[in-house]
Structure formats: structure tokens, C-alpha cells
XYZ file of C-alpha atoms in Angstrom:
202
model
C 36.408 124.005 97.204
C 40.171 124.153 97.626
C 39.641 122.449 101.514
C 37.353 119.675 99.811
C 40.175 118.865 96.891
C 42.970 118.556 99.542
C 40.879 116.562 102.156
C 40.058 113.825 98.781
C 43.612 113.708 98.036
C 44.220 112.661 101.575
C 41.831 110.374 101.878
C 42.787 108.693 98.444
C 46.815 108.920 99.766
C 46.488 105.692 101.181
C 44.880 103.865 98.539
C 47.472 105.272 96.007
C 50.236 103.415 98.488
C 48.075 100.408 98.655
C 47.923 100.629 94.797
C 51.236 101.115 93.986
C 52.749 98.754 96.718
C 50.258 95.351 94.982
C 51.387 96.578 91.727
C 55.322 96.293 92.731
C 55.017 93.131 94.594
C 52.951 91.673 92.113
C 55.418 92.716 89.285
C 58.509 91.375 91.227
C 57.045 87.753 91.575
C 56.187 88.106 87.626
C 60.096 88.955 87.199
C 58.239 92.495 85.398
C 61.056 95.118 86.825
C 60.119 97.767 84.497
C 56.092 97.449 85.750
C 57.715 97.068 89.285
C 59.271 100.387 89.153
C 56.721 102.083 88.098
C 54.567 100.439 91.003
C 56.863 101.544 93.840
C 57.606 104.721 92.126
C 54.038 106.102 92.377
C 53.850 105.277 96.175
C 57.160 106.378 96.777
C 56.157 109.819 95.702
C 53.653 109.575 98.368
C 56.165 108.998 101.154
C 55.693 105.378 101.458
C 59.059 104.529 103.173
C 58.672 100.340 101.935
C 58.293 102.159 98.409
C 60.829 103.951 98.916
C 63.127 101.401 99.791
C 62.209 99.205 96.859
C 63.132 101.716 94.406
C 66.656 102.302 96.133
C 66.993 99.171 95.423
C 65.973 99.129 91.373
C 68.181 102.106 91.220
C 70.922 100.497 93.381
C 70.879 97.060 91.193
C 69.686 98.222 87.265
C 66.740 96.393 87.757
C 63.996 97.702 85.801
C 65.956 101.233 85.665
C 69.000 102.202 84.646
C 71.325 101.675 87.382
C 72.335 105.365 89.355
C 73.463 104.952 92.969
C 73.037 108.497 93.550
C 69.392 107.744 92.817
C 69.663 104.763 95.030
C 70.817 106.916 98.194
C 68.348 109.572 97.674
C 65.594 107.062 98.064
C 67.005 104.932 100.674
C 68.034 107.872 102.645
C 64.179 109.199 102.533
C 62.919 106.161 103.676
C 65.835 105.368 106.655
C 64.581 108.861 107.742
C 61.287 107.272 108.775
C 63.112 105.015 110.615
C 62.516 101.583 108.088
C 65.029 99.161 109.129
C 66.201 97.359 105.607
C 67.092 101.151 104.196
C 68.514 102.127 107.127
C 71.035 99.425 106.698
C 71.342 99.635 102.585
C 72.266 103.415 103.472
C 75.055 102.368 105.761
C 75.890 99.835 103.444
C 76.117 103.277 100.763
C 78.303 104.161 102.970
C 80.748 102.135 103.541
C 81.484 101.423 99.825
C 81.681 104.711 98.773
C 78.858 103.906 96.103
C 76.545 107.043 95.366
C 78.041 109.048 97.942
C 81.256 109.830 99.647
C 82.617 107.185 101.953
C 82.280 107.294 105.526
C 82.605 104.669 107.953
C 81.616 106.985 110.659
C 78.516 107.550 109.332
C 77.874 103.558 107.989
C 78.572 102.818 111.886
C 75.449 105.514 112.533
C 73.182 103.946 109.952
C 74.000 100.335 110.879
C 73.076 100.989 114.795
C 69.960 102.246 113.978
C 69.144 99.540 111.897
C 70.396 97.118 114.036
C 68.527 98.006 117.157
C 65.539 97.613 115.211
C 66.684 93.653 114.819
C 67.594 94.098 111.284
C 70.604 90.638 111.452
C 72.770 91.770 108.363
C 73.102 95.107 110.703
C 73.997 93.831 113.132
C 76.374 91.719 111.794
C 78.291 94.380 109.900
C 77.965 96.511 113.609
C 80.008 93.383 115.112
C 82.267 93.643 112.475
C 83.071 97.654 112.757
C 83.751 97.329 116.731
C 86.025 94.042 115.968
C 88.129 96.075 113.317
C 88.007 99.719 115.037
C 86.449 100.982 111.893
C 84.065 104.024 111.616
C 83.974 103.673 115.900
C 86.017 102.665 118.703
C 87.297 99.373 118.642
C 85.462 96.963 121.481
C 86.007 93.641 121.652
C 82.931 93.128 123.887
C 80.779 94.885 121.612
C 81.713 93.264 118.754
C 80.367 89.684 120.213
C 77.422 91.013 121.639
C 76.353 92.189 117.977
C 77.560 89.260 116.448
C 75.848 87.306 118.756
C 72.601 89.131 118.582
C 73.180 88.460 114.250
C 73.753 84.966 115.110
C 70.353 84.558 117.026
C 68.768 85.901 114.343
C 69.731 83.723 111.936
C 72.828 85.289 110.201
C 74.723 82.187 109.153
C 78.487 83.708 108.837
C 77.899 84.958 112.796
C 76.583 81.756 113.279
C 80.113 80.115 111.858
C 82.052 83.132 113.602
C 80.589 82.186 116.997
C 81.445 78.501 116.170
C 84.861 79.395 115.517
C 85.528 81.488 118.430
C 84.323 78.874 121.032
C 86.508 76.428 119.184
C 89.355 78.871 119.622
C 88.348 80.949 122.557
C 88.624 84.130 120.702
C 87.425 86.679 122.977
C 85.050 83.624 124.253
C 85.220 81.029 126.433
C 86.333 77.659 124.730
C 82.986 75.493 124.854
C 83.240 72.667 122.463
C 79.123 72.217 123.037
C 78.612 75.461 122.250
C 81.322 75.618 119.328
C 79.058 72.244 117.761
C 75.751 73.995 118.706
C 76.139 77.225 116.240
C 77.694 75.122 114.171
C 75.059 72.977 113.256
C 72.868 76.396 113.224
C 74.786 77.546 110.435
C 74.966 74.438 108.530
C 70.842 74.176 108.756
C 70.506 77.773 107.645
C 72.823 77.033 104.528
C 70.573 73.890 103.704
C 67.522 76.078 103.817
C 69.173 78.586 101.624
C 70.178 76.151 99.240
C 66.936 74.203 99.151
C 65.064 77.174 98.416
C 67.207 78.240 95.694
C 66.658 75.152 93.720
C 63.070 75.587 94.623
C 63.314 79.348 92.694
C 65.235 77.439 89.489
């Protein structure tokens, strides 16, 4: 009886993250953050790691829940343990600003590289950014433009504008004004397209 009970639950287990996940989603779209929470709450119970990410991120911005960044790192930390990329970086992010647990660049730096290798841009970005300053690893100058460049490629508009500047300047780059123009006009078209769709949201 007991074998038959457990084998139903684990057959319904993916249903209830299916469930739970359309529920969220749905709610979100609807601007319904209370009915959200509850959504990615009952999947996140069920070790859904996108679940679990979601509801870091209701507990990390009040949304739907009264805001607790304690709350927010538990959840974000469960679901970076599974190796999902957008908590992986929110935990690093945890980190670094001391919110909901006790600062530590050294282990932001961790968080961020695993993120990062999985092509997560913001990541990456902030990775370029600890090797430029020397903060939470050892400062590397080559590093830091490979990950910025990496961000930039992906579409992260400030590396974008960073990697402009630096062929302008030849900061740790050669000076290539074609180059310079190039990311330039990469980062100009990616602020158009995030200013375009936020009057399309109004």
C-alpha cells in the first residue's frame, strides 16, 4: 500500500511543478503577485529550481510577500545548488551587498563564475568587473576583458559601452576606432530596444 502511495506521489510530482509553474507565470502577466506566490511556492516545495528562483525573487523584492532577504537567499541558494543560472547569479549578487546574509566578495566571485560559464551576461559582467577591481579574487586585467567581452556579446549594453570606451582609449585594448564605433552602435540599439519595449509595457 505504502509502495503504491509513494510511487502516485511521484508520478503526480511533475504535474504539481507543471501546475504550480502555469499558475505563477500566468499570475505575473496578470500583475496577481499574491496568486503568483502561491503558484511558485507549491512547486518550489517540490524542488523545482525555476520555482525556486521565482520566489527568491518575491521574497527578495516584497512582491506579493512581505519582503525578507533571508527568505530570498534560502530559496535562491536551493535552486543555484541545482546549478540554475539566474539564482546562481542573484546569490552572488546576495553576496556582494551584504543583503540576507553576511558579505563576501569571495564567495559573490564563486557564485558569479558559475553563473557566468553557464552564459548568464549580467554574470559575467559583474565577473569582469571583480578581476578589473581585485575584488573577492585576484586582480587580472586580461580576465577582466575577456568577461566583459563575453557580457558584451551577449548583449549586456554597459560592456557593450565599456568595450567602446576602451578601444577609444586603448585601455587594456588596442585603440580601434572601427571597433570603438562598432560596440558602440551595439549598445545604442540595445538601449532603443529597451526603451521601445518599455513604452510598449505602459
Amino acid at each position: 500500500m505504502k509502495k503504491g502511495i509513494v510511487a502516485a506521489l511521484v508520478l503526480l510530482s511533475p504535474l504539481c511543478f507543471a501546475d504550480g509553474l502555469q499558475q505563477g507565470w500566468q499570475a505575473i502577466e496578470n500583475k496577481e503577485y499574491t496568486k503568483a506566490y502561491q503558484g511558485f511556492h507549491q512547486s518550489a516545495k517540490l524542488g523545482n529550481p525555476s520555482a525556486q528562483f521565482n520566489l527568491g525573487w518575491h521574497y527578495s523584492n516584497g512582491q506579493g510577500v512581505k519582503r525578507n532577504y533571508k527568505e530570498a537567499v534560502n530559496w535562491y541558494q536551493k535552486a543555484a545548488d541545482q546549478g540554475y543560472a539566474n539564482a546562481q547569479y542573484s546569490l552572488g549578487f546576495m553576496y556582494e551587498m551584504g543583503m540576507g546574509i553576511a558579505k563576501s566578495h569571495e564567495d559573490s566571485v564563486i557564485w558569479y563564475q558559475k553563473s557566468a560559464e553557464q552564459g548568464h551576461r549580467d554574470a559575467s559582467y559583474r565577473l569582469s568587473v571583480a578581476h578589473q577591481k581585485g575584488v573577492g579574487i585576484a586582480k587580472n586585467d586580461k580576465k577582466a576583458v575577456e568577461w566583459l567581452l563575453k557580457a558584451a556579446t551577449l548583449g549586456h549594453s554597459e560592456s557593450q559601452y565599456q568595450l567602446e570606451l576602451r578601444h577609444s582609449k586603448g585601455w587594456n585594448l588596442p585603440k580601434d576606432h572601427e571597433k570603438s564605433l562598432n560596440w558602440y552602435r551595439h549598445a545604442a540599439a540595445r538601449s532603443e530596444e529597451r526603451r521601445v519595449g518599455k513604452e510598449c509595457r505602459l
